[in-house]
PDB file of C-alpha atoms in Angstrom:
ATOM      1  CA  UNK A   1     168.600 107.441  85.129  1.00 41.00           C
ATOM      2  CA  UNK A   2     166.303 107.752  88.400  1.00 49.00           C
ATOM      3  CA  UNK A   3     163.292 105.760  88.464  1.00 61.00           C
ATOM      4  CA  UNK A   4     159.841 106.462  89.447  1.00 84.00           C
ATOM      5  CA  UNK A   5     159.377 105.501  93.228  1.00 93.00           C
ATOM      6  CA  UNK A   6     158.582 109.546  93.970  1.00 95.00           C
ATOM      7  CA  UNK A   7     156.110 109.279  91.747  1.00 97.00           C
ATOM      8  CA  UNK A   8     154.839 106.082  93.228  1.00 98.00           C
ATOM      9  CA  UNK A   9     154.826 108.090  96.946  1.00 97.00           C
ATOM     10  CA  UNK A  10     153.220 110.865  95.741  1.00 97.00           C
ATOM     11  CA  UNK A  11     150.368 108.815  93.862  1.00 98.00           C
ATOM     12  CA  UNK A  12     149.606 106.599  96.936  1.00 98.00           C
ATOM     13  CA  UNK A  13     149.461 110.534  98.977  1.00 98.00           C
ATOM     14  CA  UNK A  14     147.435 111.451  96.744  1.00 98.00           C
ATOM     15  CA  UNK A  15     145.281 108.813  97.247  1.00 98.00           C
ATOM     16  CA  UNK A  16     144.997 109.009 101.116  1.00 97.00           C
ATOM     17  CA  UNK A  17     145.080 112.922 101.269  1.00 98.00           C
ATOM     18  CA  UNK A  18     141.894 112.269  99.041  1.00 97.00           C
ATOM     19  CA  UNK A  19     140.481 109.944 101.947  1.00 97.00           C
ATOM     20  CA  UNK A  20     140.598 106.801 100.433  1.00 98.00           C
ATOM     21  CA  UNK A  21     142.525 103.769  98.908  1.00 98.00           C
ATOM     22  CA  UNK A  22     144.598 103.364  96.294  1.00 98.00           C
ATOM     23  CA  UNK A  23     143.709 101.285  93.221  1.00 98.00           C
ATOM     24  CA  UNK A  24     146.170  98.730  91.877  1.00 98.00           C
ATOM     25  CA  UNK A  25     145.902  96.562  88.869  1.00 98.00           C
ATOM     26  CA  UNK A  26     148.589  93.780  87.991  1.00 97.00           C
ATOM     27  CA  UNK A  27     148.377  91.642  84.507  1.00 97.00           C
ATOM     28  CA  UNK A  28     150.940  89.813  82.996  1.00 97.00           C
ATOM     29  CA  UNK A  29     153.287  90.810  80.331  1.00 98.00           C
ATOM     30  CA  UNK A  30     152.577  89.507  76.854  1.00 98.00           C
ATOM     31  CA  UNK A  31     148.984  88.308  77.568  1.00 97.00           C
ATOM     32  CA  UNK A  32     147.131  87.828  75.099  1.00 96.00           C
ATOM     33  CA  UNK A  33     149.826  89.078  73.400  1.00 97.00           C
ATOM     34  CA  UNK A  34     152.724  91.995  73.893  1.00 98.00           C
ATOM     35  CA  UNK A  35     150.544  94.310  71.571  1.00 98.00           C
ATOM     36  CA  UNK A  36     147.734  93.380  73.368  1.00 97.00           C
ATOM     37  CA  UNK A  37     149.288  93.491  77.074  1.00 98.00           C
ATOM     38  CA  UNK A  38     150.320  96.996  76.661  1.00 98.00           C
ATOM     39  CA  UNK A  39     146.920  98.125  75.393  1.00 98.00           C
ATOM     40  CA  UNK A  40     145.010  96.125  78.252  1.00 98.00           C
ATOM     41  CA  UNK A  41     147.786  97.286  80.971  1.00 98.00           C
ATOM     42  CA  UNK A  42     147.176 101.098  79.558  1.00 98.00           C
ATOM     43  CA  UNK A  43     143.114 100.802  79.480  1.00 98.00           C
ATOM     44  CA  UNK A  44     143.140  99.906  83.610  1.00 98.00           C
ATOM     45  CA  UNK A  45     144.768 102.549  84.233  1.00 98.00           C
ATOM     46  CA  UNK A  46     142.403 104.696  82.133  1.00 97.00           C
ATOM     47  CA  UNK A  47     139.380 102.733  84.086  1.00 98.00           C
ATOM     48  CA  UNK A  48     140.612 104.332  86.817  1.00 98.00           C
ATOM     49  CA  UNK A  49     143.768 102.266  88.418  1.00 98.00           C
ATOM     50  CA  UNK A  50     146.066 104.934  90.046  1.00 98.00           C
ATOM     51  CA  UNK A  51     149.229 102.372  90.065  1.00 98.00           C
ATOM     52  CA  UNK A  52     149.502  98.985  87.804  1.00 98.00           C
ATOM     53  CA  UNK A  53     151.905  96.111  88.551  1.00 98.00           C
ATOM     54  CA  UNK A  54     152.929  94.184  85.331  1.00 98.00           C
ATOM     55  CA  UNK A  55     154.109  90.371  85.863  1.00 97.00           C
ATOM     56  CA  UNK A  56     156.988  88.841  84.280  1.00 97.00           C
ATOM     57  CA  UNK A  57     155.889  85.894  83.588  1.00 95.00           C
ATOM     58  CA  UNK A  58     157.169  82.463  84.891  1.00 90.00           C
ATOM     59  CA  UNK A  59     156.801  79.014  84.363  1.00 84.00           C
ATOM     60  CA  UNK A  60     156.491  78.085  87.824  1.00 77.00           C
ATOM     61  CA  UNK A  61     154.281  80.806  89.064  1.00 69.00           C
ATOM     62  CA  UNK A  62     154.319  78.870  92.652  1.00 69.00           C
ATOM     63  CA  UNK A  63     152.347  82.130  94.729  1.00 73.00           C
ATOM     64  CA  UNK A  64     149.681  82.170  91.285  1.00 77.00           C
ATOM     65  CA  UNK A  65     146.682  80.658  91.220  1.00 80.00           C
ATOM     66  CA  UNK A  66     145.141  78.970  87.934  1.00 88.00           C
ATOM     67  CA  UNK A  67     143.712  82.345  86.469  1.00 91.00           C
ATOM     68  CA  UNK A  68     147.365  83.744  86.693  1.00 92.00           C
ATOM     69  CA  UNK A  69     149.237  80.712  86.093  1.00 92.00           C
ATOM     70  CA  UNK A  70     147.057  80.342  82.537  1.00 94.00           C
ATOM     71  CA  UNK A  71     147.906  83.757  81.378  1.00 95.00           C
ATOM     72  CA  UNK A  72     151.328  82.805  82.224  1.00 94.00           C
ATOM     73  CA  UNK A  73     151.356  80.138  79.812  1.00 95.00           C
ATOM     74  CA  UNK A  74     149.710  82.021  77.223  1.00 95.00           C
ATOM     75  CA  UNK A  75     152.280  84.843  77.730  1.00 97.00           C
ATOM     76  CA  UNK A  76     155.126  81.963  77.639  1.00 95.00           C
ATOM     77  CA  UNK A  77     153.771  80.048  74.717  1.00 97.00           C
ATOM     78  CA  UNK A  78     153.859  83.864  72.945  1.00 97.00           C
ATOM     79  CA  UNK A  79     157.547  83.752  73.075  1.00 97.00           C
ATOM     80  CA  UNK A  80     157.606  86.885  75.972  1.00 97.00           C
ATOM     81  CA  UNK A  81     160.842  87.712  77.186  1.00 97.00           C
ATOM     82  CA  UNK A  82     162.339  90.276  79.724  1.00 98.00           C
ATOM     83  CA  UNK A  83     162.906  92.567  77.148  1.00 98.00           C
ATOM     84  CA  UNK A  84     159.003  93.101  76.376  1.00 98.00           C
ATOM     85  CA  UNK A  85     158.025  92.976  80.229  1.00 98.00           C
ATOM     86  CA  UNK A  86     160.215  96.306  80.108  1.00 98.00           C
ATOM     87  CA  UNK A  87     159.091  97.704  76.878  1.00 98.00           C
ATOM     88  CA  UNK A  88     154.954  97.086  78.416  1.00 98.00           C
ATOM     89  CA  UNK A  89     156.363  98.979  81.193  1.00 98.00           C
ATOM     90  CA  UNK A  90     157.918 101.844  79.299  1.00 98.00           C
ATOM     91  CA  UNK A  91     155.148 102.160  76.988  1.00 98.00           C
ATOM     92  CA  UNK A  92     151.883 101.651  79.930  1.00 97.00           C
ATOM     93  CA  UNK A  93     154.017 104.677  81.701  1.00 97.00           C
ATOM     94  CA  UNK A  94     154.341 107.050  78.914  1.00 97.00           C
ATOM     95  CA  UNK A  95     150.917 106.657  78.034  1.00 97.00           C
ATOM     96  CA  UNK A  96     149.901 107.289  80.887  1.00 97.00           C
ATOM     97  CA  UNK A  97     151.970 109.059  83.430  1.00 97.00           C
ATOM     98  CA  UNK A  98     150.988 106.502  85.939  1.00 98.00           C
ATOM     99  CA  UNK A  99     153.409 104.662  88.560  1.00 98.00           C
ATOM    100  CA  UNK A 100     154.251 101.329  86.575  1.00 98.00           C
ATOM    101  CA  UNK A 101     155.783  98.138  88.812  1.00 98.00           C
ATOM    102  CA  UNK A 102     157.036  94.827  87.771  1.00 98.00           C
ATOM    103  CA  UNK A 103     156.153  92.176  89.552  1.00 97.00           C
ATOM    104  CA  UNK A 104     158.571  89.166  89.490  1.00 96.00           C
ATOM    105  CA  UNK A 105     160.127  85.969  90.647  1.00 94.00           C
ATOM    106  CA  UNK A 106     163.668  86.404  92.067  1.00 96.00           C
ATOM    107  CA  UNK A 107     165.203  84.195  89.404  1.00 95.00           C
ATOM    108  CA  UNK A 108     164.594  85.713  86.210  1.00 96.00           C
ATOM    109  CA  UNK A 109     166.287  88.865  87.758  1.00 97.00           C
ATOM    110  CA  UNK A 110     168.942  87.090  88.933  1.00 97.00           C
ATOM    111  CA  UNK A 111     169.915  84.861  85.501  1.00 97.00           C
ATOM    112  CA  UNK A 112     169.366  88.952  83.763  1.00 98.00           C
ATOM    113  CA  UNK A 113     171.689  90.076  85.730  1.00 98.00           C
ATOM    114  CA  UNK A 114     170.700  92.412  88.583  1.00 98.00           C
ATOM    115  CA  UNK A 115     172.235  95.531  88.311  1.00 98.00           C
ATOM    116  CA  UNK A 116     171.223  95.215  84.676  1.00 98.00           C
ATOM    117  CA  UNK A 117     167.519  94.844  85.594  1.00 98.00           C
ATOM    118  CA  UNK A 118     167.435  97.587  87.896  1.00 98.00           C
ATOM    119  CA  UNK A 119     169.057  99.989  85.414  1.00 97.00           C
ATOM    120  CA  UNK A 120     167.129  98.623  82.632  1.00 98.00           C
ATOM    121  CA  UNK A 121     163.972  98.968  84.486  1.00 98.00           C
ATOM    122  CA  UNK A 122     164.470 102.548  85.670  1.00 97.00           C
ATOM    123  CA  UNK A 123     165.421 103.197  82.177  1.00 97.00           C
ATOM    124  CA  UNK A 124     161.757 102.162  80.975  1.00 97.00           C
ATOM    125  CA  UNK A 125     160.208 104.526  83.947  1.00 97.00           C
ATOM    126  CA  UNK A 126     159.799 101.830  85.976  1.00 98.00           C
ATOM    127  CA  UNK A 127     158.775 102.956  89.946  1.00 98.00           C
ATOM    128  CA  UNK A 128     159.786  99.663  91.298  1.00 98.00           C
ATOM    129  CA  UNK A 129     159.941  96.305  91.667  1.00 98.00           C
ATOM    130  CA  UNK A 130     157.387  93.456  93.600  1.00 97.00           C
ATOM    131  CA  UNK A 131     159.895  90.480  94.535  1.00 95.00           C
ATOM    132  CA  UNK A 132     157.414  87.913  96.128  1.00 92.00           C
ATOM    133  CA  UNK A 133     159.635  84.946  96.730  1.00 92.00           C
ATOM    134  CA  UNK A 134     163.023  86.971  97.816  1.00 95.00           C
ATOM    135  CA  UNK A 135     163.780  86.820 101.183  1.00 95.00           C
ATOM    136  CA  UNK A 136     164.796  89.713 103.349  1.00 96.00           C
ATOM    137  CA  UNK A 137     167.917  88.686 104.083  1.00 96.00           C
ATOM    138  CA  UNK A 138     169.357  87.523 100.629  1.00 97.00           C
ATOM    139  CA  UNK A 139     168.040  91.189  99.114  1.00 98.00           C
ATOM    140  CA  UNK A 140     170.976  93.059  99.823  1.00 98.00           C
ATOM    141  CA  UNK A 141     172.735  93.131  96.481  1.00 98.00           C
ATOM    142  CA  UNK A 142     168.674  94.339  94.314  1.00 98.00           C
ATOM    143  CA  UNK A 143     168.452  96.861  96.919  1.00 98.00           C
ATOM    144  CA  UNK A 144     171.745  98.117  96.846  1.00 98.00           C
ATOM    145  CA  UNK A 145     171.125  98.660  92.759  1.00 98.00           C
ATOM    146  CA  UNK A 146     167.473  99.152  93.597  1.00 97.00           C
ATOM    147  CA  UNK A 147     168.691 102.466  95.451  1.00 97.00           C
ATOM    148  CA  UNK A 148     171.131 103.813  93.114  1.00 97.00           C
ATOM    149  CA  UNK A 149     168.619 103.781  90.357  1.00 97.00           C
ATOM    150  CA  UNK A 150     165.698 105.125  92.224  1.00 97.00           C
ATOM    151  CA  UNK A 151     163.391 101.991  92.334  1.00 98.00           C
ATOM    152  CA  UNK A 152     161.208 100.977  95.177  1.00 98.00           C
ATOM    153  CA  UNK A 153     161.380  97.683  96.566  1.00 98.00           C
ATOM    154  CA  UNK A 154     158.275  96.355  97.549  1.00 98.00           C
ATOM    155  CA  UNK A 155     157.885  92.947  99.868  1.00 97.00           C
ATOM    156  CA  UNK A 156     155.368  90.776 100.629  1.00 95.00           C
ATOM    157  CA  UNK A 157     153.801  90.224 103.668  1.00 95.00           C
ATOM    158  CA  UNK A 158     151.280  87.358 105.175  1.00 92.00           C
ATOM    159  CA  UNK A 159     148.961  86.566 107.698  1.00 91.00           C
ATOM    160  CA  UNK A 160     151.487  84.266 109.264  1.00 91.00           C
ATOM    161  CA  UNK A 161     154.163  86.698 109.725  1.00 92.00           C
ATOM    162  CA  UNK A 162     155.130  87.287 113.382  1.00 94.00           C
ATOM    163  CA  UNK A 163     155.538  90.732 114.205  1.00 95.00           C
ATOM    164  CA  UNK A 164     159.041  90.793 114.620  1.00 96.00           C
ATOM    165  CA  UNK A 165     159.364  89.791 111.040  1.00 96.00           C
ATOM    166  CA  UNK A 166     157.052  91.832 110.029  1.00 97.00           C
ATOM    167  CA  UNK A 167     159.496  94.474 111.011  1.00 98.00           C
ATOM    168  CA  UNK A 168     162.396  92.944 109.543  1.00 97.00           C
ATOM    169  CA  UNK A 169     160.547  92.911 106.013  1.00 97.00           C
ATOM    170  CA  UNK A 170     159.132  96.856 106.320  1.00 97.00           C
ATOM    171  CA  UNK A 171     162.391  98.336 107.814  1.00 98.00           C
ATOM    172  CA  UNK A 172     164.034  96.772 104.257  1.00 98.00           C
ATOM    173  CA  UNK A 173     161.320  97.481 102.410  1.00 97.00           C
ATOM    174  CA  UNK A 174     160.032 101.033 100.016  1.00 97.00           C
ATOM    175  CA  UNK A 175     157.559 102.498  97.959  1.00 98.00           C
ATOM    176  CA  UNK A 176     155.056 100.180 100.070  1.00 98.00           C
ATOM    177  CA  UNK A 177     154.335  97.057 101.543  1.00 98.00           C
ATOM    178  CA  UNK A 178     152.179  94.017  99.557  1.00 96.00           C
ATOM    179  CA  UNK A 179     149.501  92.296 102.719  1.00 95.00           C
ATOM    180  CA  UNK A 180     148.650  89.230 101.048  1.00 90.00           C
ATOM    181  CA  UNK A 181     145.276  88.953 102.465  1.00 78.00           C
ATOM    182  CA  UNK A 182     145.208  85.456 103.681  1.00 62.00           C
ATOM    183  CA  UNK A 183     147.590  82.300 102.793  1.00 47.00           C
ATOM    184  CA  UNK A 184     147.383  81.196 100.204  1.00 46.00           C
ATOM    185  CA  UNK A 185     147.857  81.419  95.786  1.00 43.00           C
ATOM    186  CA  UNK A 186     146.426  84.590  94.378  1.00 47.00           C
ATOM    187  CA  UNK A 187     142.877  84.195  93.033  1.00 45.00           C
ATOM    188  CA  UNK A 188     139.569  85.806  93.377  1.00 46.00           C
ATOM    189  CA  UNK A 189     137.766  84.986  96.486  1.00 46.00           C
ATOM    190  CA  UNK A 190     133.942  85.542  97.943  1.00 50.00           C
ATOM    191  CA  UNK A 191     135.501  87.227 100.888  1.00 52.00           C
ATOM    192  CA  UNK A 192     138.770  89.126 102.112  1.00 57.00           C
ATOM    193  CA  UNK A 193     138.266  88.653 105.713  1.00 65.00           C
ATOM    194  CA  UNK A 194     139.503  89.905 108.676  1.00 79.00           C
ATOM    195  CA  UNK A 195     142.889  88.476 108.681  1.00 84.00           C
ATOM    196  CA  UNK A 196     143.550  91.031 106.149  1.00 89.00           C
ATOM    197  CA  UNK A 197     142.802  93.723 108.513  1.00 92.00           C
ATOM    198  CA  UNK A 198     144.200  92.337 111.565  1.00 93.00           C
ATOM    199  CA  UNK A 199     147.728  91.983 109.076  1.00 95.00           C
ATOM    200  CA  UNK A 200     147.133  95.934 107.931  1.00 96.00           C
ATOM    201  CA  UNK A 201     147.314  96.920 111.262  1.00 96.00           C
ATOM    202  CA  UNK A 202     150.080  94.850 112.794  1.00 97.00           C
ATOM    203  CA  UNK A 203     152.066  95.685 109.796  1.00 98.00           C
ATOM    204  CA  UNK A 204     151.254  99.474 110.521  1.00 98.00           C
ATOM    205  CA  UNK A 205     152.474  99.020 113.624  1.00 98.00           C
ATOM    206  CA  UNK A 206     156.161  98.763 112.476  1.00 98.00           C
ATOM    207  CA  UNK A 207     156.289 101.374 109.414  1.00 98.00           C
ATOM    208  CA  UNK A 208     154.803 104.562 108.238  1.00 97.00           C
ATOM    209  CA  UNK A 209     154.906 102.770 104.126  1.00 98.00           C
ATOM    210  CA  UNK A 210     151.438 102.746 102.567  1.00 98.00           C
ATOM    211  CA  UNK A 211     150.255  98.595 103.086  1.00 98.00           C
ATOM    212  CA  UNK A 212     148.536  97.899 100.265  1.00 97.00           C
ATOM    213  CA  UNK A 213     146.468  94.513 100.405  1.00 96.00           C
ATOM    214  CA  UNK A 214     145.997  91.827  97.937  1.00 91.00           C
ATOM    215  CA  UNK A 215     144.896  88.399  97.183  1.00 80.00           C
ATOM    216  CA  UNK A 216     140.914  87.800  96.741  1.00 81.00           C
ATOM    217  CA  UNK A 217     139.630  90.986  95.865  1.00 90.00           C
ATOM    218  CA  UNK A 218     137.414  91.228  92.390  1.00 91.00           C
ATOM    219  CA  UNK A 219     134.324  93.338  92.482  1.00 94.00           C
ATOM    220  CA  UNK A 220     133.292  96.900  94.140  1.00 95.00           C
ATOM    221  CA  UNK A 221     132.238  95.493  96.938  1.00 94.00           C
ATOM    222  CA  UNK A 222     135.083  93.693  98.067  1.00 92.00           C
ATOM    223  CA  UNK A 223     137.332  96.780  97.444  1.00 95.00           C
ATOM    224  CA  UNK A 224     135.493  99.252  99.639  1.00 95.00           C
ATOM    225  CA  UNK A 225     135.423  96.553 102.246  1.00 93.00           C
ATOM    226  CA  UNK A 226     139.305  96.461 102.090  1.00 94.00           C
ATOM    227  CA  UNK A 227     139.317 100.338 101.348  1.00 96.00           C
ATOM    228  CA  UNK A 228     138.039 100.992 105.022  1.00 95.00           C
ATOM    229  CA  UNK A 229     141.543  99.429 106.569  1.00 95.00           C
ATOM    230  CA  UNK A 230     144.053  99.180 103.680  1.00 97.00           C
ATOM    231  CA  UNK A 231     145.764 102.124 102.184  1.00 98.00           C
ATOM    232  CA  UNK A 232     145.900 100.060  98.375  1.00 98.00           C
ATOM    233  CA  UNK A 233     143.495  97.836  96.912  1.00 97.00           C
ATOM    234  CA  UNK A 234     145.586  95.301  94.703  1.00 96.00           C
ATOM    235  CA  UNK A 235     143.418  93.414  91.803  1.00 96.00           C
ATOM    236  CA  UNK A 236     144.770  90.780  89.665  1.00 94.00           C
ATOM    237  CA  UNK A 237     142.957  87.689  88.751  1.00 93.00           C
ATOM    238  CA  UNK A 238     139.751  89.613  88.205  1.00 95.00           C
ATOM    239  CA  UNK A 239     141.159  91.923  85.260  1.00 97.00           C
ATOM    240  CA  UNK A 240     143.086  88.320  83.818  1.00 96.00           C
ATOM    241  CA  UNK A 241     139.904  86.948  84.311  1.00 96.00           C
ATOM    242  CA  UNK A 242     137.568  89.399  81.996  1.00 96.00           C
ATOM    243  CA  UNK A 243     140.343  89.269  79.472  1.00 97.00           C
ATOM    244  CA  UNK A 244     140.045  85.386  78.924  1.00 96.00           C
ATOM    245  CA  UNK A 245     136.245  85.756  79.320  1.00 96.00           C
ATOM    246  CA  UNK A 246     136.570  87.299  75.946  1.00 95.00           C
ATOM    247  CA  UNK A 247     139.649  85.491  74.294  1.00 90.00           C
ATOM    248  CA  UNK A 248     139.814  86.495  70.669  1.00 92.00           C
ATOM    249  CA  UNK A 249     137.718  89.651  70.744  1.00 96.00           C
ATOM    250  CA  UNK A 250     140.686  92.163  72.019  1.00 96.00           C
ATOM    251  CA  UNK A 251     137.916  94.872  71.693  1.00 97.00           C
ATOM    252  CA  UNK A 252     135.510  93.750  74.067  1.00 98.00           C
ATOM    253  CA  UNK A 253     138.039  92.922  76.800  1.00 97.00           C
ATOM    254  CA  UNK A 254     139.923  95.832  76.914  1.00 98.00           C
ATOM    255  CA  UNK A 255     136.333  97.197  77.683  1.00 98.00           C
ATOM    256  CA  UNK A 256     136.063  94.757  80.298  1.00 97.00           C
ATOM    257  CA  UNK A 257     139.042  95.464  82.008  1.00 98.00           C
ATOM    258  CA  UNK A 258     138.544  99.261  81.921  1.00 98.00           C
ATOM    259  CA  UNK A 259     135.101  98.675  83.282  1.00 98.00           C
ATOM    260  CA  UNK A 260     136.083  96.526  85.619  1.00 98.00           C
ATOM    261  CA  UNK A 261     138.706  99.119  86.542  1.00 98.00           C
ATOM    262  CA  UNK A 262     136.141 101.744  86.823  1.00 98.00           C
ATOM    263  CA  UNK A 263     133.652  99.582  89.056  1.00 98.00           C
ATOM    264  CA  UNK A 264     136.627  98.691  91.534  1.00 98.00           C
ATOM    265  CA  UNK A 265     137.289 102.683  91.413  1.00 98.00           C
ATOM    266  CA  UNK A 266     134.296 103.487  92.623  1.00 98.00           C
ATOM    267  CA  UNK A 267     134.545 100.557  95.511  1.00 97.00           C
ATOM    268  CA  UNK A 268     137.775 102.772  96.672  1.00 97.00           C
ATOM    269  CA  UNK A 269     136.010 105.751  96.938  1.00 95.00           C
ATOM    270  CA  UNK A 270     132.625 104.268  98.470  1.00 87.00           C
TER     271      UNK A 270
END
């Protein structure tokens, strides 16, 4: 069964045929709970997110800062497995229609099995996969089963990438590339600077992929600031954050997050 990545190209077109960024949300799977996770991962996406990234959580989130890392545990303590990380991303995607990623760790794949994740993944209508901590060069084998199952495979890319690897990671790369912003864990920040755009445009420089930047961003503001250079907007913290602002009242943070969701749509289009 093919996956999604089409639908992930034609979203992030959409976007930039419309003349502005692309809105991404990430939370984790099973925070607060799996019940919960799918309703809070299907409400940002009614706010207004145009793609949504859903973690798999891990218990050494190394590239996560505390926000993340404590919805990890929460997620963790809940008893998650792989098995709901792909039902969240079935069930966000049907709801919705929406381009639905997992982001993940290379090792959970790996112990799953990979061509069993990839085919279980496109299965659930997943349009991809974010694999921050696999390196270029060891990624043959996902993208191989990546390819035949029609999933993009999205890398990471940072400030202190030289340009030549830079082009290593795009030319291996699809769907788009992930600028993290500025070294660093992910976390909201008072400013994404202009190492983020200096990295947008040297990455540009070596691929015609949407680069979608994250790391840092939280409010309007800060997303129409990265909206001018970036061709994605990627939120995280800030959505786990409202969520734990209001931990026990599942009502009033889904209303956060699609708030927040609508505020940072706005930013895109300022």
């Amino acid at each position: 069964m093919a996956g999604n990545v089409e639908l992930l190209s034609s979203v992030l077109a959409g976007a930039k045929a419309e003349g502005r960024a692309a809105l991404v949300g990430y939370l984790p799977a099973g925070f607060p709970t799996v019940d919960d996770g799918v309703r809070a991962v299907t409400a940002m996406i009614e706010g207004g997110c145009d793609v949504v990234e859903v973690g798999l959580p891990h218990s050494d989130p190394v590239l996560d800062g505390p926000v993340i890392q404590t919805a990890d545990d929460i997620a963790l303590r809940g008893g998650v497995k792989i098995v709901d990380v792909l039902r969240t991303v079935r069930e966000a995607h049907a709801a919705t229609g929406a381009p639905v990623l997992c982001m993940t760790y290379w090792n959970p794949v790996d112990a799953y099995g990979v061509e069993r994740f990839a085919a279980d993944l496109a299965a659930a209508g997943g349009a991809g996969c974010i694999l921050p901590d696999l390196p270029v060069e060891e990624s043959e084998v996902w993208r191989k089963a990546a390819g035949e199952h029609g999933l993009a495979t999205v890398f990471v890319v940072a400030p202190s990438s030289k340009d030549a690897r830079l082009a290593k990671i795009t030319a291996a790369g699809t769907g788009f590339v992930y600028a993290a912003s500025l070294m660093g864990v992910t976390g909201t920040r008072e400013s994404v600077g202009r190492e983020a755009q200096d990295l947008v445009e040297r990455t540009r420089a070596t691929t015609d992929l949407p680069v979608c930047v994250g790391l840092g961003v939280s409010n309007a503001e800060q997303a129409a600031e990265v909206a001018q250079f970036a061709d994605g907007v990627i939120v995280g913290s800030a959505f786990v954050k409202r969520l734990l602002a209001h931990e026990g009242d599942l009502e009033a943070g889904l209303a956060g997050v699609r708030e927040l969701a609508g505020e940072l749509a706005k930013g895109v289009r300022a």
